[in-house]
Short mmCIF file of C-alpha atoms and ligand atoms in Angstrom, two decimals:
data_model
loop_
_atom_site.label_atom_id
_atom_site.label_comp_id
_atom_site.label_asym_id
_atom_site.label_seq_id
_atom_site.Cartn_x
_atom_site.Cartn_y
_atom_site.Cartn_z
CA MET A 1 -32.96 166.12 108.62
CA GLY A 2 -35.91 167.82 106.90
CA GLU A 3 -36.44 168.40 103.16
CA GLU A 4 -34.98 171.93 103.41
CA GLY A 5 -31.82 170.55 105.04
CA SER A 6 -31.31 168.01 102.21
CA LEU A 7 -31.84 170.69 99.58
CA LEU A 8 -29.23 172.90 101.29
CA ILE A 9 -26.69 170.06 101.29
CA ILE A 10 -27.32 169.43 97.59
CA VAL A 11 -26.92 173.15 96.78
CA ILE A 12 -23.73 173.43 98.86
CA THR A 13 -22.32 170.29 97.17
CA LEU A 14 -23.13 171.70 93.74
CA VAL A 15 -21.54 175.07 94.58
CA ILE A 16 -18.39 173.39 95.95
CA SER A 17 -18.17 171.13 92.88
CA PHE A 18 -18.61 174.17 90.63
CA VAL A 19 -15.88 176.14 92.42
CA ILE A 20 -13.49 173.17 92.39
CA GLY A 21 -14.32 172.58 88.73
CA ILE A 22 -13.60 176.20 87.77
CA THR A 23 -10.37 176.21 89.81
CA LEU A 24 -9.10 172.96 88.33
CA ASN A 25 -10.08 174.03 84.86
CA HIS A 26 -7.94 177.13 85.28
CA PHE A 27 -4.85 175.70 86.92
CA TRP A 28 -4.91 172.10 85.65
CA PRO A 29 -3.13 172.77 82.36
CA LEU A 30 -0.21 174.27 84.25
CA PHE A 31 0.53 170.86 85.66
CA PHE A 32 -1.30 168.32 83.58
CA ASN A 33 -2.68 167.80 80.12
CA ASN A 34 -5.67 165.54 79.91
CA TYR A 35 -5.49 163.43 76.77
CA GLY A 36 -8.46 161.06 76.60
CA THR A 37 -8.52 158.95 79.70
CA THR A 38 -4.84 159.12 80.74
CA LEU A 39 -3.24 162.00 82.58
CA HIS A 40 0.08 163.14 81.22
CA VAL A 41 2.36 165.34 83.25
CA ILE A 42 5.16 167.63 82.28
CA PRO A 43 8.27 165.90 83.66
CA LYS A 44 9.43 167.03 87.10
CA GLY A 45 12.39 169.35 87.45
CA THR A 46 13.34 172.98 87.99
CA PHE A 47 13.91 175.91 85.68
CA GLY A 48 16.77 177.38 87.73
CA TRP A 49 17.85 180.99 87.22
CA PRO A 50 15.90 183.45 85.07
CA LEU A 51 17.09 183.50 81.44
CA LEU A 52 20.18 181.26 81.83
CA GLY A 53 18.22 178.61 83.69
CA GLU A 54 20.49 175.64 84.44
CA THR A 55 22.62 175.96 81.30
CA LEU A 56 25.93 176.54 83.08
CA SER A 57 25.57 173.50 85.36
CA PHE A 58 24.44 171.40 82.40
CA LEU A 59 27.56 172.40 80.46
CA LYS A 60 29.99 171.91 83.36
CA PRO A 61 32.91 169.77 82.13
CA HIS A 62 33.22 166.16 83.29
CA PRO A 63 34.97 162.99 82.06
CA SER A 64 33.14 161.83 78.94
CA ASN A 65 32.96 158.27 80.29
CA SER A 66 30.78 159.50 83.15
CA ILE A 67 27.45 161.34 83.07
CA GLY A 68 28.64 164.24 85.22
CA THR A 69 27.15 165.62 88.44
CA PHE A 70 24.35 167.60 86.79
CA LEU A 71 22.72 164.56 85.18
CA GLN A 72 23.52 162.36 88.16
CA GLN A 73 21.76 164.69 90.60
CA HIS A 74 18.83 165.49 88.34
CA CYS A 75 18.17 161.85 87.40
CA SER A 76 18.23 160.74 91.02
CA ARG A 77 15.98 163.62 92.07
CA TYR A 78 13.48 163.66 89.18
CA GLY A 79 14.01 160.47 87.17
CA LYS A 80 15.53 159.83 83.73
CA VAL A 81 13.28 162.39 82.05
CA PHE A 82 13.15 165.84 83.61
CA LYS A 83 12.39 169.42 82.77
CA SER A 84 14.91 172.23 82.92
CA HIS A 85 15.67 175.57 81.31
CA LEU A 86 18.59 175.28 78.91
CA PHE A 87 19.96 177.37 76.03
CA PHE A 88 17.32 180.05 76.75
CA SER A 89 14.38 177.68 76.38
CA PRO A 90 12.20 175.47 78.57
CA THR A 91 13.59 172.00 77.94
CA VAL A 92 12.88 168.34 78.48
CA VAL A 93 16.10 166.38 79.02
CA SER A 94 15.87 162.68 78.24
CA CYS A 95 18.27 160.09 79.64
CA ASP A 96 15.74 157.38 78.82
CA GLN A 97 16.55 154.82 76.14
CA ASP A 98 12.97 154.51 74.85
CA LEU A 99 12.27 158.23 74.75
CA ASN A 100 15.57 158.94 72.98
CA TYR A 101 14.72 156.35 70.35
CA PHE A 102 11.19 157.75 69.98
CA ILE A 103 12.58 161.29 69.49
CA LEU A 104 15.05 160.19 66.81
CA GLN A 105 12.45 158.13 64.95
CA ASN A 106 9.95 160.99 64.83
CA GLU A 107 12.06 163.67 63.20
CA ASP A 108 9.95 166.20 61.27
CA LYS A 109 6.76 164.55 62.58
CA LEU A 110 6.75 165.26 66.32
CA PHE A 111 10.24 166.68 66.80
CA GLN A 112 12.67 168.67 64.73
CA CYS A 113 16.38 169.34 64.74
CA SER A 114 16.90 172.72 66.40
CA TYR A 115 20.45 173.92 66.96
CA PRO A 116 21.02 177.26 68.72
CA LYS A 117 20.68 180.25 66.37
CA PRO A 118 24.37 181.31 66.45
CA ILE A 119 25.31 177.95 64.97
CA HIS A 120 23.07 178.75 61.98
CA GLY A 121 24.93 182.08 61.70
CA ILE A 122 28.20 180.24 61.17
CA LEU A 123 27.08 177.17 59.25
CA GLY A 124 24.83 179.08 56.89
CA LYS A 125 21.19 178.51 55.92
CA VAL A 126 21.73 175.61 53.56
CA SER A 127 23.86 173.43 55.81
CA LEU A 128 22.62 169.85 56.01
CA LEU A 129 23.42 169.83 59.73
CA VAL A 130 20.77 172.46 60.46
CA ALA A 131 18.34 172.20 57.51
CA VAL A 132 14.88 170.79 58.22
CA GLY A 133 11.89 169.45 56.28
CA ASP A 134 12.09 169.16 52.48
CA THR A 135 15.39 171.03 52.19
CA HIS A 136 16.95 168.54 54.60
CA LYS A 137 15.53 165.59 52.64
CA ARG A 138 16.88 166.91 49.33
CA LEU A 139 20.36 167.69 50.69
CA ARG A 140 20.51 164.41 52.60
CA ASN A 141 19.67 162.34 49.51
CA VAL A 142 22.59 163.90 47.68
CA SER A 143 24.82 163.24 50.67
CA LEU A 144 23.85 159.58 50.90
CA SER A 145 24.35 158.89 47.21
CA LEU A 146 27.66 160.71 47.27
CA ILE A 147 28.97 158.68 50.18
CA SER A 148 27.84 155.38 48.69
CA THR A 149 29.51 156.25 45.36
CA ILE A 150 32.76 157.12 47.12
CA LYS A 151 32.63 153.93 49.18
CA SER A 152 32.20 151.81 46.09
CA LYS A 153 35.53 153.01 44.64
CA PRO A 154 38.70 151.12 45.61
CA GLU A 155 40.58 154.44 45.64
CA PHE A 156 38.70 155.41 48.79
CA ILE A 157 40.08 152.67 51.01
CA ASN A 158 43.47 152.79 49.34
CA ASP A 159 43.73 156.51 50.12
CA VAL A 160 42.73 155.93 53.74
CA GLU A 161 45.41 153.29 54.18
CA THR A 162 48.11 155.26 52.39
CA LEU A 163 47.44 158.29 54.60
CA ALA A 164 47.55 156.07 57.72
CA LEU A 165 50.91 154.68 56.61
CA GLN A 166 52.27 158.20 56.08
CA ILE A 167 51.41 159.16 59.66
CA LEU A 168 52.95 156.00 61.08
CA GLN A 169 56.03 156.45 58.93
CA SER A 170 56.52 159.90 60.49
CA TRP A 171 56.76 158.23 63.94
CA LYS A 172 59.71 156.09 62.84
CA ASP A 173 62.26 157.72 65.17
CA LYS A 174 59.91 158.71 67.97
CA HIS A 175 59.43 157.16 71.39
CA GLN A 176 56.34 159.13 72.20
CA VAL A 177 53.73 161.12 70.30
CA ARG A 178 50.85 163.45 71.13
CA TYR A 179 48.38 161.05 69.67
CA TRP A 180 45.31 163.28 69.50
CA GLU A 181 47.21 165.72 67.26
CA GLU A 182 48.32 162.85 65.03
CA ALA A 183 44.75 161.53 64.85
CA ARG A 184 43.48 164.98 63.87
CA LYS A 185 46.15 165.25 61.19
CA PHE A 186 45.14 161.87 59.82
CA SER A 187 41.38 162.47 59.81
CA PHE A 188 41.82 165.92 58.26
CA ASN A 189 44.07 164.52 55.52
CA VAL A 190 41.49 161.80 54.82
CA ILE A 191 38.52 164.12 54.66
CA VAL A 192 40.14 166.77 52.42
CA LYS A 193 41.33 164.01 50.11
CA GLN A 194 37.86 162.41 49.98
CA VAL A 195 36.00 165.64 49.58
CA LEU A 196 38.28 167.92 47.56
CA GLY A 197 40.91 165.53 46.25
CA LEU A 198 43.71 167.50 47.98
CA THR A 199 46.86 165.85 49.30
CA PRO A 200 48.41 166.97 52.64
CA ASP A 201 51.26 168.80 50.87
CA ASN A 202 48.90 170.89 48.74
CA PRO A 203 49.04 174.56 49.90
CA GLN A 204 45.25 174.76 49.68
CA SER A 205 44.98 172.01 52.36
CA ALA A 206 46.96 174.12 54.84
CA LEU A 207 44.86 177.18 53.99
CA ILE A 208 41.62 175.32 54.59
CA LEU A 209 42.89 173.77 57.84
CA GLN A 210 43.87 177.17 59.23
CA ASP A 211 40.46 178.70 58.46
CA PHE A 212 38.65 175.59 59.50
CA LEU A 213 40.14 175.66 63.01
CA ALA A 214 38.91 179.25 63.45
CA PHE A 215 35.55 178.20 62.09
CA MET A 216 35.24 175.39 64.65
CA ARG A 217 36.39 177.54 67.57
CA GLY A 218 33.56 179.94 66.71
CA LEU A 219 30.96 177.21 66.86
CA ILE A 220 31.59 176.78 70.55
CA SER A 221 32.10 180.42 71.42
CA LEU A 222 29.89 183.22 72.70
CA PRO A 223 27.89 184.50 69.71
CA LEU A 224 29.07 188.11 69.73
CA TYR A 225 29.68 189.62 66.32
CA ILE A 226 32.33 192.09 67.46
CA PRO A 227 35.55 192.21 65.42
CA GLY A 228 38.21 190.05 67.04
CA THR A 229 35.90 187.70 68.92
CA PRO A 230 36.09 183.97 68.07
CA TYR A 231 32.52 184.18 66.75
CA ALA A 232 33.31 187.02 64.33
CA ARG A 233 36.52 185.25 63.26
CA ALA A 234 34.51 182.10 62.56
CA VAL A 235 32.04 183.92 60.35
CA GLN A 236 34.97 185.48 58.44
CA ALA A 237 36.77 182.13 58.25
CA ARG A 238 33.65 180.55 56.80
CA SER A 239 33.52 183.11 54.04
CA ARG A 240 37.24 182.56 53.26
CA ILE A 241 36.82 178.75 53.14
CA SER A 242 33.82 179.31 50.95
CA SER A 243 35.96 181.36 48.50
CA THR A 244 38.73 178.73 48.55
CA ILE A 245 36.22 175.98 47.80
CA LYS A 246 34.62 178.03 45.02
CA ALA A 247 38.07 178.57 43.51
CA ILE A 248 38.77 174.83 43.63
CA ILE A 249 35.42 174.12 41.97
CA GLU A 250 36.15 176.65 39.23
CA GLU A 251 39.62 175.27 38.65
CA ARG A 252 38.23 171.75 38.39
CA ARG A 253 35.56 172.86 35.88
CA ARG A 254 38.11 174.66 33.76
CA LYS A 255 40.41 171.64 33.72
CA HIS A 256 37.57 169.44 32.51
CA VAL A 257 36.61 171.77 29.71
CA VAL A 258 40.02 173.05 28.60
CA ASP A 259 42.39 170.19 29.36
CA GLY A 260 39.91 167.28 29.28
CA ASP A 261 41.59 166.30 32.54
CA SER A 262 40.90 162.77 33.76
CA LYS A 263 38.19 162.49 36.39
CA LYS A 264 39.13 162.29 40.05
CA ASN A 265 37.56 160.17 42.76
CA ASP A 266 36.27 162.66 45.28
CA PHE A 267 32.98 164.23 46.43
CA LEU A 268 33.68 167.32 44.37
CA GLU A 269 33.80 165.39 41.11
CA ILE A 270 30.34 163.97 41.77
CA LEU A 271 29.05 167.25 43.18
CA LEU A 272 30.00 169.04 39.97
CA CYS A 273 27.64 166.80 38.05
CA VAL A 274 24.71 167.25 40.45
CA ASP A 275 22.38 169.85 38.99
CA THR A 276 19.85 169.82 41.85
CA LEU A 277 22.22 171.81 44.11
CA SER A 278 23.02 175.50 43.90
CA GLU A 279 26.65 176.71 44.06
CA GLU A 280 26.08 177.82 47.66
CA GLU A 281 24.67 174.39 48.58
CA LYS A 282 27.69 172.67 47.07
CA VAL A 283 30.04 174.82 49.14
CA SER A 284 27.94 174.17 52.24
CA PHE A 285 28.02 170.50 51.52
CA VAL A 286 31.81 170.46 51.48
CA LEU A 287 31.87 172.37 54.77
CA ASP A 288 29.38 169.98 56.38
CA SER A 289 31.50 167.01 55.41
CA LEU A 290 34.64 168.62 56.84
CA LEU A 291 32.83 169.61 59.99
CA GLY A 292 31.04 166.29 60.46
CA GLY A 293 34.00 164.13 59.62
CA TYR A 294 37.09 165.77 61.04
CA GLU A 295 36.84 166.33 64.78
CA THR A 296 34.48 163.41 65.46
CA THR A 297 36.57 160.81 63.65
CA SER A 298 39.81 161.96 65.26
CA LEU A 299 38.12 161.74 68.66
CA LEU A 300 36.99 158.21 67.97
CA MET A 301 40.56 157.29 66.97
CA ALA A 302 41.78 158.83 70.21
CA MET A 303 39.16 157.04 72.33
CA VAL A 304 40.12 153.65 70.87
CA VAL A 305 43.82 154.19 71.53
CA PHE A 306 43.09 155.56 75.01
CA PHE A 307 40.96 152.60 76.12
CA ILE A 308 42.96 149.87 74.35
CA GLY A 309 46.13 151.32 75.91
CA GLN A 310 44.66 150.33 79.26
CA SER A 311 43.41 146.88 78.34
CA GLN A 312 46.11 144.32 77.55
CA THR A 313 43.62 141.54 76.76
CA ALA A 314 41.72 143.69 74.26
CA PHE A 315 45.03 144.77 72.67
CA ASP A 316 46.18 141.14 72.31
CA ARG A 317 42.90 140.06 70.73
CA LEU A 318 42.98 143.03 68.36
CA LYS A 319 46.56 142.32 67.30
CA GLU A 320 45.76 138.66 66.74
CA GLU A 321 42.84 139.63 64.47
CA HIS A 322 44.98 141.99 62.38
CA ASP A 323 47.96 139.62 62.21
CA ASN A 324 45.61 137.03 60.75
CA ILE A 325 44.09 139.36 58.18
CA ARG A 326 47.33 140.48 56.58
CA SER A 327 50.86 141.14 57.71
CA THR A 328 51.92 144.77 57.35
CA LYS A 329 55.06 143.46 55.66
CA GLU A 330 52.99 142.55 52.61
CA LYS A 331 52.97 145.25 49.98
CA GLU A 332 49.36 144.68 48.94
CA LEU A 333 46.82 147.15 50.30
CA LEU A 334 43.72 146.21 52.30
CA ASN A 335 40.40 145.67 50.51
CA TRP A 336 36.73 145.51 51.53
CA GLU A 337 36.96 141.76 52.15
CA ASP A 338 39.72 142.37 54.66
CA TYR A 339 37.55 145.00 56.30
CA GLN A 340 34.68 142.50 56.66
CA LYS A 341 37.02 140.25 58.63
CA MET A 342 37.67 142.95 61.25
CA ASP A 343 35.04 141.63 63.59
CA PHE A 344 36.68 142.27 66.94
CA THR A 345 37.80 145.68 65.68
CA GLN A 346 34.13 146.58 65.15
CA LYS A 347 33.42 145.57 68.73
CA VAL A 348 36.28 147.74 69.96
CA ILE A 349 34.96 150.68 67.93
CA ASN A 350 31.42 150.19 69.27
CA GLU A 351 32.69 150.00 72.82
CA ALA A 352 34.88 153.11 72.42
CA LEU A 353 31.85 154.96 71.04
CA ARG A 354 29.67 153.78 73.92
CA TYR A 355 32.14 154.42 76.70
CA GLY A 356 33.85 157.49 75.26
CA ASN A 357 30.77 159.40 74.03
CA VAL A 358 32.11 161.54 71.20
CA VAL A 359 28.69 163.25 70.88
CA LYS A 360 26.94 163.66 74.22
CA PHE A 361 23.51 164.84 73.04
CA VAL A 362 21.69 166.42 70.11
CA HIS A 363 19.30 169.38 69.93
CA ARG A 364 15.64 168.95 69.08
CA LYS A 365 12.37 170.79 69.69
CA ALA A 366 8.81 169.49 70.02
CA LEU A 367 6.64 170.47 67.05
CA LYS A 368 3.41 169.78 68.95
CA ASP A 369 2.37 168.56 72.40
CA VAL A 370 3.89 165.10 72.52
CA LYS A 371 2.68 162.34 74.82
CA PHE A 372 5.14 159.65 75.76
CA LYS A 373 4.49 157.14 78.53
CA ASP A 374 3.16 159.31 81.41
CA TYR A 375 4.72 162.52 80.15
CA VAL A 376 3.71 165.35 77.95
CA ILE A 377 6.33 167.47 76.22
CA PRO A 378 4.72 170.82 75.40
CA ALA A 379 4.89 172.16 71.84
CA GLY A 380 7.83 174.49 71.25
CA TRP A 381 9.95 173.15 74.12
CA LYS A 382 13.53 172.16 73.50
CA VAL A 383 14.19 168.42 73.78
CA LEU A 384 17.64 167.02 74.44
CA PRO A 385 18.14 163.28 74.01
CA VAL A 386 21.33 162.57 75.96
CA PHE A 387 23.10 159.62 74.34
CA SER A 388 25.85 159.34 76.94
CA ALA A 389 23.30 158.78 79.73
CA VAL A 390 21.93 155.71 77.93
CA HIS A 391 25.43 154.51 76.99
CA LEU A 392 26.44 154.61 80.66
CA ASP A 393 23.15 153.37 82.12
CA PRO A 394 23.82 150.12 84.03
CA SER A 395 20.26 148.91 83.44
CA VAL A 396 20.93 149.04 79.69
CA HIS A 397 24.61 148.02 79.67
CA PRO A 398 25.60 145.77 82.57
CA ASN A 399 28.85 146.88 84.16
CA ALA A 400 28.52 150.08 82.16
CA LEU A 401 31.55 151.79 83.67
CA HIS A 402 33.96 149.20 82.28
CA PHE A 403 35.50 149.11 78.85
CA ASN A 404 34.54 145.69 77.55
CA PRO A 405 34.44 145.14 73.75
CA TRP A 406 33.19 141.56 74.25
CA ARG A 407 29.83 142.90 75.39
CA TRP A 408 29.03 143.41 71.68
CA GLU A 409 28.96 139.64 70.94
CA SER A 410 25.24 139.98 70.36
CA ASP A 411 23.73 142.84 68.37
CA GLU A 412 20.38 142.64 70.15
CA GLN A 413 18.61 146.02 70.18
CA ILE A 414 21.86 147.70 69.19
CA SER A 415 20.14 150.57 67.36
CA LYS A 416 18.32 151.52 70.56
CA LYS A 417 21.06 151.19 73.11
CA LEU A 418 23.99 152.45 71.05
CA THR A 419 23.37 155.76 69.28
CA PRO A 420 26.76 157.47 68.83
CA PHE A 421 25.72 158.48 65.30
CA GLY A 422 22.21 159.58 66.21
CA GLY A 423 19.36 157.80 64.46
CA GLY A 424 16.29 158.02 62.29
CA SER A 425 16.30 160.34 59.29
CA ARG A 426 19.24 162.37 60.61
CA CYS A 427 21.51 159.43 61.38
CA CYS A 428 25.10 160.29 60.53
CA PRO A 429 25.69 159.56 56.81
CA GLY A 430 29.46 159.29 57.38
CA PHE A 431 29.50 156.60 60.07
CA GLU A 432 30.98 153.89 57.87
CA LEU A 433 33.71 156.20 56.56
CA ALA A 434 34.72 156.97 60.14
CA LYS A 435 34.81 153.28 61.07
CA VAL A 436 36.93 152.36 58.05
CA GLU A 437 39.43 155.09 58.93
CA VAL A 438 39.77 153.86 62.50
CA ALA A 439 39.92 150.18 61.52
CA PHE A 440 42.63 150.71 58.87
CA PHE A 441 44.74 152.89 61.13
CA LEU A 442 44.49 150.30 63.89
CA HIS A 443 45.47 147.54 61.47
CA HIS A 444 48.92 149.07 61.10
CA LEU A 445 49.20 150.56 64.56
CA VAL A 446 48.70 147.32 66.52
CA GLN A 447 51.05 145.40 64.28
CA LYS A 448 53.81 147.98 64.60
CA TYR A 449 53.49 149.20 68.19
CA ARG A 450 52.32 148.68 71.73
CA TRP A 451 51.73 151.83 73.73
CA GLU A 452 51.16 153.26 77.18
CA VAL A 453 48.92 156.21 77.86
CA GLU A 454 50.40 158.98 80.02
CA GLU A 455 49.18 158.90 83.63
CA GLY A 456 46.26 161.21 84.49
CA GLU A 457 44.99 161.56 80.91
CA GLN A 458 41.24 161.69 80.43
CA PRO A 459 38.68 162.60 77.77
CA ILE A 460 36.68 165.54 79.08
CA ALA A 461 33.21 166.51 77.81
CA TYR A 462 32.99 170.32 77.63
CA PRO A 463 30.50 168.90 76.31
CA TYR A 464 32.51 168.66 73.03
CA VAL A 465 35.25 166.25 73.99
CA GLU A 466 38.92 167.10 74.49
CA PHE A 467 41.87 165.15 75.82
CA LYS A 468 43.22 167.17 78.70
CA ASN A 469 46.89 166.68 77.85
CA GLY A 470 46.66 165.86 74.15
CA LEU A 471 46.84 162.10 74.80
CA THR A 472 50.58 161.54 74.87
CA ILE A 473 51.43 157.87 74.35
CA ARG A 474 54.77 156.11 74.82
CA LEU A 475 55.53 153.81 71.91
CA HIS A 476 57.19 150.38 72.01
CA LYS A 477 57.99 148.75 68.68
CA ASN A 478 56.70 145.19 68.34
CA SER A 479 59.54 142.76 67.75
CA THR A 480 57.71 140.63 65.14
C1 HEM B 501 33.11 159.00 64.89
C2 HEM B 501 32.70 159.76 63.93
C3 HEM B 501 31.37 160.44 63.86
C4 HEM B 501 30.43 160.64 64.85
C5 HEM B 501 30.47 160.19 66.30
C6 HEM B 501 29.33 161.36 64.23
C7 HEM B 501 28.16 161.71 64.90
C8 HEM B 501 27.07 162.27 64.28
C9 HEM B 501 25.79 162.49 64.92
C10 HEM B 501 25.43 162.14 66.37
C11 HEM B 501 24.97 163.05 64.00
C12 HEM B 501 23.49 163.40 64.19
C13 HEM B 501 23.27 164.86 64.54
C14 HEM B 501 21.81 165.14 64.84
O1 HEM B 501 20.99 164.23 64.86
O2 HEM B 501 21.48 166.31 65.09
C15 HEM B 501 25.74 163.23 62.78
C16 HEM B 501 25.27 163.81 61.62
C17 HEM B 501 26.05 164.09 60.54
N1 HEM B 501 27.34 163.64 60.30
FE1 HEM B 501 28.43 162.53 61.55
N2 HEM B 501 29.64 161.60 62.91
C18 HEM B 501 30.86 161.05 62.63
C19 HEM B 501 31.52 161.04 61.40
C20 HEM B 501 31.10 161.69 60.28
C21 HEM B 501 31.80 161.73 59.00
C22 HEM B 501 33.09 160.98 58.70
C23 HEM B 501 31.07 162.54 58.17
C24 HEM B 501 31.33 162.97 56.74
C25 HEM B 501 31.91 162.34 55.84
C26 HEM B 501 29.92 163.01 58.92
C27 HEM B 501 28.95 163.87 58.44
C28 HEM B 501 27.75 164.12 59.07
C29 HEM B 501 26.69 164.92 58.48
C30 HEM B 501 26.74 165.64 57.14
C31 HEM B 501 25.61 164.89 59.40
C32 HEM B 501 24.24 165.57 59.26
C33 HEM B 501 23.23 164.54 58.82
C34 HEM B 501 21.81 165.03 58.81
O3 HEM B 501 21.46 165.94 59.56
O4 HEM B 501 21.03 164.45 58.03
N3 HEM B 501 29.97 162.47 60.18
N4 HEM B 501 27.00 162.73 62.97
#
């Protein structure tokens, strides 16, 4: 080949390289982001239908102790991290233990809590559950100090136990109960007592419960503000609860000033003395506590009873533990030392949280392009860490589809593989309160009764969990 031929080849090579370069430069970012030397790809997956994307399949009900067909199919097709289009936004769904942990630990740095807009409409702007950045930090600090003050008072655990005994007393002549309803009654009574100092027979308790149920129904409804819709009723219910709470606050203030009434042991008493919160924030705070602590705790109580009802060995071990702590025949109430001895009970609670999945996932968004392992999550995308997928992942929890409290003998890496309360700077502030409630209720329940769960019952994730038939249990009194 002559000199001209070589020159031609060089020119052609340069032109081809130039064209390829231009083409790649244009289309590359659609598929890849080049950060330094490593290539990071947007996770595989599909966006589904325009607008709705794959939201309906993602939300399709399934037993809460399974991951459901949507996640099953997507994980086997695309892996544990995949892209989708959910809740009107391009989304990265994570069923990966490490990525979930990374998301939770990087709140307000790389990711941020981002619940759908209609939820803000109902909860209000200053709700701790949806607040972000400095507002969240300020509200959360108050919440943490409030809960630790309440926990340090003996009245707290005494109240929990007394309310548990009242529920069990009401079963005296019954052979079967709809347990989920009873659990809801109990956890509502506990939370209104802790927060507002109200007893179950107080007319204001009934008023709040009625409005609160409408308020919760709205949270999971279509966000249409048309009179009569569950959403509109929820917004109205919120404003009524808000007025009731304001009236209770006023009444309490007046009693202090006029009557010099003795101080009570509830959130409200402490809230009244906090001057860093506005009136609206105080009301919101009460609502957050009711919302965070009512449904979730009653579900955990129901999960424990559901799974223990099917495991004789776990029941026997649990009963043995509680028999040894204190007989229910003793008049004396339980104390924190007794609670520390409830070691197997804690394992049962952990296992019910893992296997039952009270909260399936949480909502986040990426604040900037985030690289993790080989992936990039583009800025502005929704990110959903799915806790249930990790809880039921057999590579994380051997024999994951079996209820086995003994698996919690070692606490190795527990904060990564068990995240029923979330994690990082948004980790549930009420987790210990919920555990105490369940443990104290169980203390009396296992000593008084054995039970059988009605055939065919199952916890269903809608994705908020419900017991299909209300969890009816048949009761058998223990002879000793
Ligand atoms: C079994 C019972 C409970 C479960 C499974 C549960 C679960 C959770 C989860 C997963 C979060 C994190 C949400 C997120 O990251 O977006 C959370 C936050 C929260 N929970 Fe709980 N919770 C329970 C009981 C309670 C109780 C008893 C209270 C109140 C006394 C409470 C109050 C809250 C509040 C106020 C937040 C917001 C915290 C923040 O954003 O900083 N929860 N809970």
